[in-house]
């Protein structure tokens, strides 16, 4: 018997799947208090930011620059973003070409790639240049998402109107009509709530990519790719599809019993960090009621409340409660937005969090490079192909 050779890590390393509990870096951008169900951006609770009236642009400024803007600073920031909203014709062509081919998140990924190719300073990796790109992407991603919604319906892509706010213009470019004030206000809240959320999968993906000092567009594309998945940003779409599949509030008990028997995860529930109610679900709940009643889709809200009661009674003791994606789809649906546009709306908001985190890490950048525990063979003897 050959003597056993030492293997690195084998049998010794302690780790948790999915990097649970692993710490990547220090950050002062946001804090997810999973025990008490609170979300804090740079010291301010999302409840205060939503109620404050400064809109999504105020939150984007806060995340990117570290403090709340004074009035003149916010006015300048808003004007700067508004001036950056339009997208080049080459990007419109990409959108027109790809919007009907696949998921709108795929179109977004491709359109951001095109924006990168069109920027002569794509590869200038400095804090100043990345900040400049961050502002442009924060302004342009809403235009891309709105354009995608239009293109897939053979409607002409609308140019931005810099005289109105980002949320209002986003809805206008998507639907072709000026939104009601309350609708724009709720979209603003939704963008504030989705803007940032600690070291989640898409933020981590974007940061890992950026840590090789590649261009910011590539890093954001990595974030978009990760956000698209059903365990992350894609859950809002899946949640609404669940409510529609249940169809009738009276069918909810049976649906949940079947889901349990099949060990299916119920979309819109559970979270790696929150073991209490996600504060964003708490904020969205009454708005989902208001908007669904107004739109005549109250049955979806009724189903959601029945499902919430069933899942919380069954799994609440294990820290499984509704997350941000549970009610958001009901609201977007009541606004008349297509179901597969929900995750792109998430990206419209999250771009500020992704870029804020990347900019924070860049000055003292170190390549992310974890390891895996190798459990394979070390001494297999090679057999020529003709002898296998
Ligand atoms: C968000 C999520 C990926 C977090 O996952 P995680 O921390 O890796 O937790 P796990 O998937 O390992 O789940 C832990 C346990 O809780 C259960 N669980 C977690 N979320 C659940 C859900 N939504 N429905 C039913 N059971 C769930 C798992 O089945 C698992 O049970 P087990 O220990 O008996 O196998 C997970 O809760 C999930 O898949 N939720 C549904 C998708 C979703 O809404 N995502 C949006 C998040 S904002």
CSV table of C-alpha atoms and ligand atoms in Angstrom, one decimal:
chain,number,residue,atom,x,y,z
A,1,UNK,CA,0.0,0.0,0.0
A,2,UNK,CA,1.4,3.4,-1.0
A,3,UNK,CA,2.0,5.9,1.8
A,4,UNK,CA,-0.7,8.5,2.1
A,5,UNK,CA,0.5,11.9,0.9
A,6,UNK,CA,-0.7,15.0,2.7
A,7,UNK,CA,-3.4,16.9,0.8
A,8,UNK,CA,-4.1,20.6,1.2
A,9,UNK,CA,-7.3,21.2,3.1
A,10,UNK,CA,-8.5,17.6,2.9
A,11,UNK,CA,-10.5,16.7,6.0
A,12,UNK,CA,-9.3,19.9,7.7
A,13,UNK,CA,-11.0,22.9,6.2
A,14,UNK,CA,-14.2,24.2,7.7
A,15,UNK,CA,-16.5,25.9,5.3
A,16,UNK,CA,-20.2,26.5,4.7
A,17,UNK,CA,-21.7,26.0,1.3
A,18,UNK,CA,-22.6,29.2,-0.5
A,19,UNK,CA,-20.0,31.1,1.5
A,20,UNK,CA,-22.6,31.5,4.2
A,21,UNK,CA,-21.2,33.7,6.9
A,22,UNK,CA,-18.0,34.4,5.0
A,23,UNK,CA,-16.7,38.0,5.2
A,24,UNK,CA,-15.3,39.6,2.0
A,25,UNK,CA,-14.4,43.1,3.1
A,26,UNK,CA,-15.3,46.2,5.3
A,27,UNK,CA,-18.0,48.5,3.9
A,28,UNK,CA,-20.0,51.5,5.1
A,29,UNK,CA,-22.6,51.3,2.3
A,30,UNK,CA,-25.4,49.3,3.7
A,31,UNK,CA,-26.3,47.1,6.7
A,32,UNK,CA,-28.8,44.3,6.5
A,33,UNK,CA,-30.0,43.6,10.0
A,34,UNK,CA,-31.4,40.1,9.5
A,35,UNK,CA,-32.4,39.6,13.1
A,36,UNK,CA,-34.5,42.7,13.5
A,37,UNK,CA,-35.6,43.0,9.9
A,38,UNK,CA,-34.0,46.4,9.2
A,39,UNK,CA,-32.2,47.7,6.1
A,40,UNK,CA,-29.8,50.7,6.5
A,41,UNK,CA,-28.1,52.7,3.7
A,42,UNK,CA,-25.1,54.6,5.1
A,43,UNK,CA,-26.8,55.0,8.4
A,44,UNK,CA,-30.3,55.8,7.2
A,45,UNK,CA,-33.2,53.4,7.3
A,46,UNK,CA,-34.9,52.6,4.0
A,47,UNK,CA,-38.2,53.6,5.7
A,48,UNK,CA,-36.9,57.2,6.2
A,49,UNK,CA,-35.4,57.3,2.7
A,50,UNK,CA,-38.7,56.2,1.2
A,51,UNK,CA,-40.7,58.7,3.2
A,52,UNK,CA,-38.1,61.5,2.8
A,53,UNK,CA,-39.3,62.7,-0.6
A,54,UNK,CA,-35.8,63.0,-2.1
A,55,UNK,CA,-36.6,60.2,-4.5
A,56,UNK,CA,-34.4,57.5,-6.0
A,57,UNK,CA,-31.8,60.0,-7.1
A,58,UNK,CA,-31.2,61.1,-3.5
A,59,UNK,CA,-30.6,57.4,-2.6
A,60,UNK,CA,-28.3,56.9,-5.5
A,61,UNK,CA,-26.3,60.0,-4.5
A,62,UNK,CA,-26.2,58.8,-0.9
A,63,UNK,CA,-24.9,55.4,-1.9
A,64,UNK,CA,-22.3,56.7,-4.4
A,65,UNK,CA,-21.1,59.7,-2.5
A,66,UNK,CA,-21.5,58.7,1.2
A,67,UNK,CA,-23.7,61.4,2.5
A,68,UNK,CA,-27.2,62.9,1.9
A,69,UNK,CA,-27.0,65.7,-0.6
A,70,UNK,CA,-27.8,69.3,0.2
A,71,UNK,CA,-30.6,70.7,-2.0
A,72,UNK,CA,-28.2,72.3,-4.6
A,73,UNK,CA,-26.2,69.1,-4.7
A,74,UNK,CA,-29.2,67.0,-5.3
A,75,UNK,CA,-30.5,69.4,-8.1
A,76,UNK,CA,-27.1,69.2,-9.8
A,77,UNK,CA,-27.0,65.4,-9.5
A,78,UNK,CA,-30.5,65.0,-10.9
A,79,UNK,CA,-29.7,67.3,-13.8
A,80,UNK,CA,-26.5,65.4,-14.5
A,81,UNK,CA,-28.3,62.0,-14.5
A,82,UNK,CA,-31.1,63.5,-16.6
A,83,UNK,CA,-28.6,64.7,-19.2
A,84,UNK,CA,-27.1,61.2,-19.4
A,85,UNK,CA,-30.3,59.3,-19.9
A,86,UNK,CA,-30.2,59.0,-23.7
A,87,UNK,CA,-28.7,55.9,-25.3
A,88,UNK,CA,-26.8,55.8,-28.6
A,89,UNK,CA,-28.4,54.5,-31.8
A,90,UNK,CA,-26.1,51.5,-31.8
A,91,UNK,CA,-27.6,50.5,-28.4
A,92,UNK,CA,-31.2,51.1,-29.7
A,93,UNK,CA,-30.3,48.8,-32.6
A,94,UNK,CA,-29.1,46.1,-30.3
A,95,UNK,CA,-32.3,46.4,-28.3
A,96,UNK,CA,-34.5,46.3,-31.4
A,97,UNK,CA,-32.7,43.3,-32.6
A,98,UNK,CA,-32.7,41.3,-29.3
A,99,UNK,CA,-35.8,42.3,-27.5
A,100,UNK,CA,-38.0,39.7,-29.1
A,101,UNK,CA,-35.4,36.9,-29.0
A,102,UNK,CA,-35.2,36.2,-25.3
A,103,UNK,CA,-35.6,37.5,-21.8
A,104,UNK,CA,-35.4,41.3,-21.2
A,105,UNK,CA,-32.5,40.6,-18.8
A,106,UNK,CA,-30.6,39.1,-21.7
A,107,UNK,CA,-31.3,42.3,-23.7
A,108,UNK,CA,-30.1,44.4,-20.8
A,109,UNK,CA,-26.9,42.4,-20.5
A,110,UNK,CA,-26.2,42.8,-24.3
A,111,UNK,CA,-27.1,46.5,-24.3
A,112,UNK,CA,-24.7,47.2,-21.4
A,113,UNK,CA,-22.0,45.3,-23.3
A,114,UNK,CA,-22.6,47.5,-26.3
A,115,UNK,CA,-22.4,50.7,-24.2
A,116,UNK,CA,-19.0,49.5,-23.0
A,117,UNK,CA,-17.8,48.9,-26.6
A,118,UNK,CA,-18.9,52.4,-27.5
A,119,UNK,CA,-17.0,54.1,-24.7
A,120,UNK,CA,-13.4,55.0,-25.7
A,121,UNK,CA,-12.5,55.1,-22.0
A,122,UNK,CA,-13.9,51.6,-21.3
A,123,UNK,CA,-10.6,50.3,-20.1
A,124,UNK,CA,-9.6,53.4,-18.0
A,125,UNK,CA,-9.9,51.8,-14.6
A,126,UNK,CA,-9.7,54.7,-12.2
A,127,UNK,CA,-12.1,55.8,-9.5
A,128,UNK,CA,-12.9,59.0,-11.5
A,129,UNK,CA,-13.6,57.2,-14.7
A,130,UNK,CA,-15.6,54.4,-13.0
A,131,UNK,CA,-17.6,57.1,-11.1
A,132,UNK,CA,-18.4,58.7,-14.5
A,133,UNK,CA,-19.5,55.4,-16.0
A,134,UNK,CA,-21.5,54.6,-12.8
A,135,UNK,CA,-23.5,57.8,-13.3
A,136,UNK,CA,-24.1,57.1,-17.0
A,137,UNK,CA,-25.2,53.5,-16.3
A,138,UNK,CA,-27.5,54.7,-13.5
A,139,UNK,CA,-29.1,57.1,-15.9
A,140,UNK,CA,-29.1,54.8,-19.0
A,141,UNK,CA,-30.2,51.4,-17.6
A,142,UNK,CA,-33.8,52.8,-17.1
A,143,UNK,CA,-33.8,53.9,-20.7
A,144,UNK,CA,-32.6,50.5,-21.9
A,145,UNK,CA,-35.2,48.6,-19.9
A,146,UNK,CA,-38.0,50.9,-21.0
A,147,UNK,CA,-36.8,50.6,-24.6
A,148,UNK,CA,-36.8,46.8,-24.4
A,149,UNK,CA,-40.4,46.8,-23.3
A,150,UNK,CA,-41.3,49.0,-26.3
A,151,UNK,CA,-39.2,47.1,-28.8
A,152,UNK,CA,-40.7,43.7,-28.0
A,153,UNK,CA,-44.1,45.1,-28.8
A,154,UNK,CA,-43.0,46.8,-32.0
A,155,UNK,CA,-43.5,50.2,-30.5
A,156,UNK,CA,-41.0,52.9,-31.2
A,157,UNK,CA,-38.3,53.5,-28.6
A,158,UNK,CA,-38.9,56.8,-26.8
A,159,UNK,CA,-36.2,59.3,-26.0
A,160,UNK,CA,-35.8,60.5,-22.4
A,161,UNK,CA,-37.4,63.7,-21.2
A,162,UNK,CA,-34.7,65.4,-19.0
A,163,UNK,CA,-37.3,67.8,-17.5
A,164,UNK,CA,-38.8,65.0,-15.3
A,165,UNK,CA,-37.5,62.7,-12.6
A,166,UNK,CA,-35.9,59.3,-13.3
A,167,UNK,CA,-38.8,57.1,-12.1
A,168,UNK,CA,-41.4,59.2,-13.8
A,169,UNK,CA,-39.4,59.2,-17.1
A,170,UNK,CA,-38.7,55.5,-16.8
A,171,UNK,CA,-42.5,54.8,-16.6
A,172,UNK,CA,-43.2,57.3,-19.4
A,173,UNK,CA,-40.6,55.8,-21.7
A,174,UNK,CA,-42.0,52.3,-21.0
A,175,UNK,CA,-45.7,53.0,-21.4
A,176,UNK,CA,-45.7,56.0,-23.7
A,177,UNK,CA,-47.9,57.9,-21.1
A,178,UNK,CA,-47.1,60.2,-18.2
A,179,UNK,CA,-47.7,58.1,-15.1
A,180,UNK,CA,-50.0,59.2,-12.4
A,181,UNK,CA,-48.1,61.0,-9.5
A,182,UNK,CA,-48.9,58.1,-7.1
A,183,UNK,CA,-47.6,55.5,-9.6
A,184,UNK,CA,-44.3,57.4,-10.1
A,185,UNK,CA,-44.0,57.8,-6.3
A,186,UNK,CA,-44.4,54.1,-5.7
A,187,UNK,CA,-41.9,53.3,-8.5
A,188,UNK,CA,-39.5,55.7,-6.8
A,189,UNK,CA,-40.0,53.8,-3.5
A,190,UNK,CA,-39.4,50.5,-5.2
A,191,UNK,CA,-36.2,51.7,-6.7
A,192,UNK,CA,-35.0,53.0,-3.3
A,193,UNK,CA,-35.8,49.7,-1.6
A,194,UNK,CA,-34.0,47.7,-4.3
A,195,UNK,CA,-31.0,49.9,-4.6
A,196,UNK,CA,-28.6,48.1,-2.3
A,197,UNK,CA,-28.5,45.0,-0.2
A,198,UNK,CA,-25.1,44.0,1.2
A,199,UNK,CA,-23.0,41.3,-0.3
A,200,UNK,CA,-25.8,39.6,-2.2
A,201,UNK,CA,-25.0,37.3,-5.1
A,202,UNK,CA,-25.1,39.9,-7.9
A,203,UNK,CA,-23.1,42.4,-5.9
A,204,UNK,CA,-20.6,39.8,-5.1
A,205,UNK,CA,-20.4,38.7,-8.7
A,206,UNK,CA,-19.9,42.3,-9.9
A,207,UNK,CA,-17.2,42.8,-7.2
A,208,UNK,CA,-15.4,39.6,-7.9
A,209,UNK,CA,-15.3,40.5,-11.6
A,210,UNK,CA,-14.2,44.0,-11.0
A,211,UNK,CA,-11.4,42.9,-8.6
A,212,UNK,CA,-9.4,41.7,-11.6
A,213,UNK,CA,-9.4,45.4,-12.5
A,214,UNK,CA,-11.4,44.8,-15.6
A,215,UNK,CA,-13.7,47.5,-17.0
A,216,UNK,CA,-16.8,48.4,-15.1
A,217,UNK,CA,-19.2,47.4,-17.9
A,218,UNK,CA,-17.9,43.8,-17.6
A,219,UNK,CA,-18.5,43.8,-13.9
A,220,UNK,CA,-22.0,45.1,-14.2
A,221,UNK,CA,-22.8,42.5,-16.8
A,222,UNK,CA,-21.7,39.9,-14.3
A,223,UNK,CA,-24.1,41.4,-11.8
A,224,UNK,CA,-26.9,41.4,-14.3
A,225,UNK,CA,-26.3,37.8,-15.1
A,226,UNK,CA,-26.4,36.8,-11.4
A,227,UNK,CA,-29.5,38.9,-10.7
A,228,UNK,CA,-31.4,37.2,-13.4
A,229,UNK,CA,-31.5,33.8,-11.6
A,230,UNK,CA,-34.7,32.7,-9.8
A,231,UNK,CA,-33.0,32.4,-6.5
A,232,UNK,CA,-32.1,36.1,-6.6
A,233,UNK,CA,-33.7,38.9,-8.6
A,234,UNK,CA,-35.7,36.5,-10.8
A,235,UNK,CA,-37.8,35.5,-7.8
A,236,UNK,CA,-40.2,38.5,-8.2
A,237,UNK,CA,-41.3,37.2,-11.6
A,238,UNK,CA,-41.6,33.6,-10.3
A,239,UNK,CA,-43.6,34.8,-7.3
A,240,UNK,CA,-46.3,36.5,-9.5
A,241,UNK,CA,-46.4,33.4,-11.7
A,242,UNK,CA,-47.1,31.3,-8.5
A,243,UNK,CA,-50.0,33.6,-7.6
A,244,UNK,CA,-51.4,33.2,-11.1
A,245,UNK,CA,-50.9,29.5,-11.1
A,246,UNK,CA,-52.9,29.3,-7.8
A,247,UNK,CA,-55.5,31.4,-9.5
A,248,UNK,CA,-58.1,31.5,-6.8
A,249,UNK,CA,-57.7,32.3,-3.1
A,250,UNK,CA,-59.6,29.1,-2.3
A,251,UNK,CA,-57.0,27.0,-4.1
A,252,UNK,CA,-54.1,28.3,-2.0
A,253,UNK,CA,-54.3,25.6,0.8
A,254,UNK,CA,-54.2,22.8,-1.8
A,255,UNK,CA,-51.4,24.5,-3.8
A,256,UNK,CA,-49.3,24.8,-0.7
A,257,UNK,CA,-50.0,21.2,0.4
A,258,UNK,CA,-48.8,20.0,-3.0
A,259,UNK,CA,-45.7,22.3,-3.0
A,260,UNK,CA,-44.8,20.9,0.4
A,261,UNK,CA,-45.3,17.3,-0.7
A,262,UNK,CA,-43.1,17.9,-3.7
A,263,UNK,CA,-40.6,19.8,-1.5
A,264,UNK,CA,-40.8,22.9,-3.8
A,265,UNK,CA,-39.4,26.1,-2.5
A,266,UNK,CA,-42.1,28.8,-2.4
A,267,UNK,CA,-40.8,31.8,-4.3
A,268,UNK,CA,-40.8,35.1,-2.5
A,269,UNK,CA,-40.0,33.5,0.9
A,270,UNK,CA,-36.7,33.0,2.7
A,271,UNK,CA,-33.5,34.8,2.8
A,272,UNK,CA,-29.9,34.1,3.6
A,273,UNK,CA,-29.6,37.0,6.0
A,274,UNK,CA,-33.2,37.9,7.1
A,275,UNK,CA,-34.5,35.5,9.6
A,276,UNK,CA,-37.3,38.0,10.3
A,277,UNK,CA,-39.7,39.8,8.0
A,278,UNK,CA,-37.8,41.5,5.2
A,279,UNK,CA,-38.5,45.3,5.9
A,280,UNK,CA,-39.0,45.8,2.2
A,281,UNK,CA,-41.9,43.3,2.2
A,282,UNK,CA,-43.4,45.1,5.1
A,283,UNK,CA,-43.3,48.4,3.2
A,284,UNK,CA,-44.6,46.8,0.0
A,285,UNK,CA,-47.6,44.9,1.6
A,286,UNK,CA,-50.0,47.9,2.0
A,287,UNK,CA,-49.0,49.2,-1.4
A,288,UNK,CA,-49.7,45.9,-3.0
A,289,UNK,CA,-53.2,46.0,-1.4
A,290,UNK,CA,-53.8,49.5,-2.6
A,291,UNK,CA,-52.6,49.0,-6.2
A,292,UNK,CA,-54.2,45.6,-6.7
A,293,UNK,CA,-57.6,46.9,-5.5
A,294,UNK,CA,-57.3,49.9,-7.8
A,295,UNK,CA,-56.4,47.6,-10.8
A,296,UNK,CA,-59.0,45.0,-10.1
A,297,UNK,CA,-56.5,42.3,-9.3
A,298,UNK,CA,-57.3,42.1,-5.6
A,299,UNK,CA,-57.5,38.3,-6.0
A,300,UNK,CA,-53.7,38.2,-6.4
A,301,UNK,CA,-53.3,40.1,-3.2
A,302,UNK,CA,-55.8,37.8,-1.5
A,303,UNK,CA,-53.8,34.8,-2.6
A,304,UNK,CA,-50.6,36.3,-1.4
A,305,UNK,CA,-52.0,36.9,2.1
A,306,UNK,CA,-53.3,33.4,2.3
A,307,UNK,CA,-50.0,31.9,1.1
A,308,UNK,CA,-48.1,34.2,3.5
A,309,UNK,CA,-50.2,32.9,6.4
A,310,UNK,CA,-49.7,29.3,5.4
A,311,UNK,CA,-45.9,29.6,4.9
A,312,UNK,CA,-45.3,31.7,8.0
A,313,UNK,CA,-47.3,29.2,10.1
A,314,UNK,CA,-45.3,26.3,8.7
A,315,UNK,CA,-41.8,27.8,8.2
A,316,UNK,CA,-41.8,31.0,10.2
A,317,UNK,CA,-40.2,29.1,13.2
A,318,UNK,CA,-37.2,28.4,10.9
A,319,UNK,CA,-36.9,32.1,10.0
A,320,UNK,CA,-38.7,31.8,6.6
A,321,UNK,CA,-40.8,34.9,5.9
A,322,UNK,CA,-41.8,36.9,2.8
A,323,UNK,CA,-38.9,38.7,1.2
A,324,UNK,CA,-38.8,41.7,-1.1
A,325,UNK,CA,-40.0,39.8,-4.1
A,326,UNK,CA,-43.2,38.6,-2.5
A,327,UNK,CA,-45.3,41.7,-3.0
A,328,UNK,CA,-43.4,43.7,-5.6
A,329,UNK,CA,-44.8,41.7,-8.5
A,330,UNK,CA,-48.4,42.4,-7.5
A,331,UNK,CA,-47.6,46.1,-7.6
A,332,UNK,CA,-45.8,46.1,-11.0
A,333,UNK,CA,-48.5,43.9,-12.4
A,334,UNK,CA,-51.2,46.4,-11.2
A,335,UNK,CA,-49.1,49.2,-13.0
A,336,UNK,CA,-49.6,47.2,-16.2
A,337,UNK,CA,-46.0,46.1,-16.4
A,338,UNK,CA,-45.2,42.7,-18.1
A,339,UNK,CA,-44.1,40.0,-15.7
A,340,UNK,CA,-40.7,39.4,-17.3
A,341,UNK,CA,-39.9,43.1,-16.9
A,342,UNK,CA,-39.8,42.8,-13.1
A,343,UNK,CA,-36.2,41.7,-12.8
A,344,UNK,CA,-35.0,44.4,-15.2
A,345,UNK,CA,-36.7,46.9,-12.8
A,346,UNK,CA,-34.6,45.4,-10.0
A,347,UNK,CA,-31.5,46.1,-12.1
A,348,UNK,CA,-32.6,49.7,-12.8
A,349,UNK,CA,-32.4,50.2,-9.0
A,350,UNK,CA,-29.5,47.9,-8.1
A,351,UNK,CA,-27.0,49.6,-10.5
A,352,UNK,CA,-26.4,52.3,-7.8
A,353,UNK,CA,-25.6,49.6,-5.2
A,354,UNK,CA,-23.3,47.6,-7.5
A,355,UNK,CA,-21.3,50.6,-8.5
A,356,UNK,CA,-21.2,52.1,-5.0
A,357,UNK,CA,-19.7,48.9,-3.7
A,358,UNK,CA,-17.2,48.6,-6.6
A,359,UNK,CA,-16.1,52.2,-6.2
A,360,UNK,CA,-15.6,51.7,-2.4
A,361,UNK,CA,-13.4,48.6,-3.0
A,362,UNK,CA,-11.4,49.9,-5.9
A,363,UNK,CA,-8.8,52.2,-4.1
A,364,UNK,CA,-7.5,49.4,-2.0
A,365,UNK,CA,-8.4,46.6,-4.5
A,366,UNK,CA,-7.3,43.0,-3.9
A,367,UNK,CA,-8.2,40.2,-6.3
A,368,UNK,CA,-11.0,37.9,-4.9
A,369,UNK,CA,-9.5,34.4,-5.0
A,370,UNK,CA,-11.0,31.9,-2.6
A,371,UNK,CA,-10.3,28.2,-2.8
A,372,UNK,CA,-12.3,25.0,-2.9
A,373,UNK,CA,-11.6,21.8,-0.9
A,374,UNK,CA,-10.1,19.4,-3.4
A,375,UNK,CA,-11.7,16.0,-2.9
A,376,UNK,CA,-10.6,14.3,-6.1
A,377,UNK,CA,-7.8,11.8,-6.7
A,378,UNK,CA,-4.1,12.8,-6.7
A,379,UNK,CA,-2.4,9.9,-8.2
A,380,UNK,CA,-4.5,8.5,-11.1
A,381,UNK,CA,-2.3,6.9,-13.7
A,382,UNK,CA,-2.8,8.1,-17.2
A,383,UNK,CA,-4.1,5.5,-19.7
A,384,UNK,CA,-3.6,6.1,-23.4
A,385,UNK,CA,-6.9,6.7,-25.1
A,386,UNK,CA,-6.7,3.5,-27.2
A,387,UNK,CA,-6.4,1.5,-23.9
A,388,UNK,CA,-9.3,2.9,-22.0
B,1,LIG,C1,-33.3,33.1,-0.8
B,1,LIG,C2,-32.8,31.6,-0.6
B,1,LIG,C3,-32.0,31.3,-1.8
B,1,LIG,C4,-31.9,31.6,0.6
B,1,LIG,O1,-31.4,30.4,0.6
B,1,LIG,P1,-30.3,29.7,1.6
B,1,LIG,O2,-29.9,30.6,2.7
B,1,LIG,O3,-29.3,29.1,0.8
B,1,LIG,O4,-31.2,28.6,2.3
B,1,LIG,P2,-31.5,27.2,1.8
B,1,LIG,O5,-31.9,27.2,0.4
B,1,LIG,O6,-30.3,26.4,2.1
B,1,LIG,O7,-32.7,26.8,2.7
B,1,LIG,C5,-32.6,26.4,4.0
B,1,LIG,C6,-33.8,25.6,4.4
B,1,LIG,O8,-34.9,26.4,4.3
B,1,LIG,C7,-35.8,25.9,3.3
B,1,LIG,N1,-36.3,27.0,2.5
B,1,LIG,C8,-35.6,28.1,2.2
B,1,LIG,N2,-36.4,29.0,1.5
B,1,LIG,C9,-37.5,28.3,1.3
B,1,LIG,C10,-38.7,28.6,0.6
B,1,LIG,N3,-38.8,29.8,-0.1
B,1,LIG,N4,-39.7,27.8,0.6
B,1,LIG,C11,-39.6,26.6,1.3
B,1,LIG,N5,-38.6,26.2,2.0
B,1,LIG,C12,-37.5,27.1,2.0
B,1,LIG,C13,-35.0,25.0,2.4
B,1,LIG,O9,-35.8,24.0,1.8
B,1,LIG,C14,-34.0,24.4,3.4
B,1,LIG,O10,-34.7,23.4,4.1
B,1,LIG,P3,-33.9,22.1,4.6
B,1,LIG,O11,-32.8,22.6,5.5
B,1,LIG,O12,-34.9,21.2,5.2
B,1,LIG,O13,-33.3,21.5,3.3
B,1,LIG,C15,-34.0,30.6,-0.4
B,1,LIG,O14,-34.7,31.0,0.8
B,1,LIG,C16,-34.9,30.5,-1.6
B,1,LIG,O15,-34.6,29.8,-2.5
B,1,LIG,N6,-36.0,31.3,-1.6
B,1,LIG,C17,-36.9,31.3,-2.7
B,1,LIG,C18,-36.4,32.2,-3.8
B,1,LIG,C19,-36.5,33.6,-3.4
B,1,LIG,O16,-37.5,34.1,-3.0
B,1,LIG,N7,-35.4,34.4,-3.7
B,1,LIG,C20,-35.4,35.8,-3.4
B,1,LIG,C21,-34.5,36.1,-2.3
B,1,LIG,S1,-34.6,37.9,-1.9
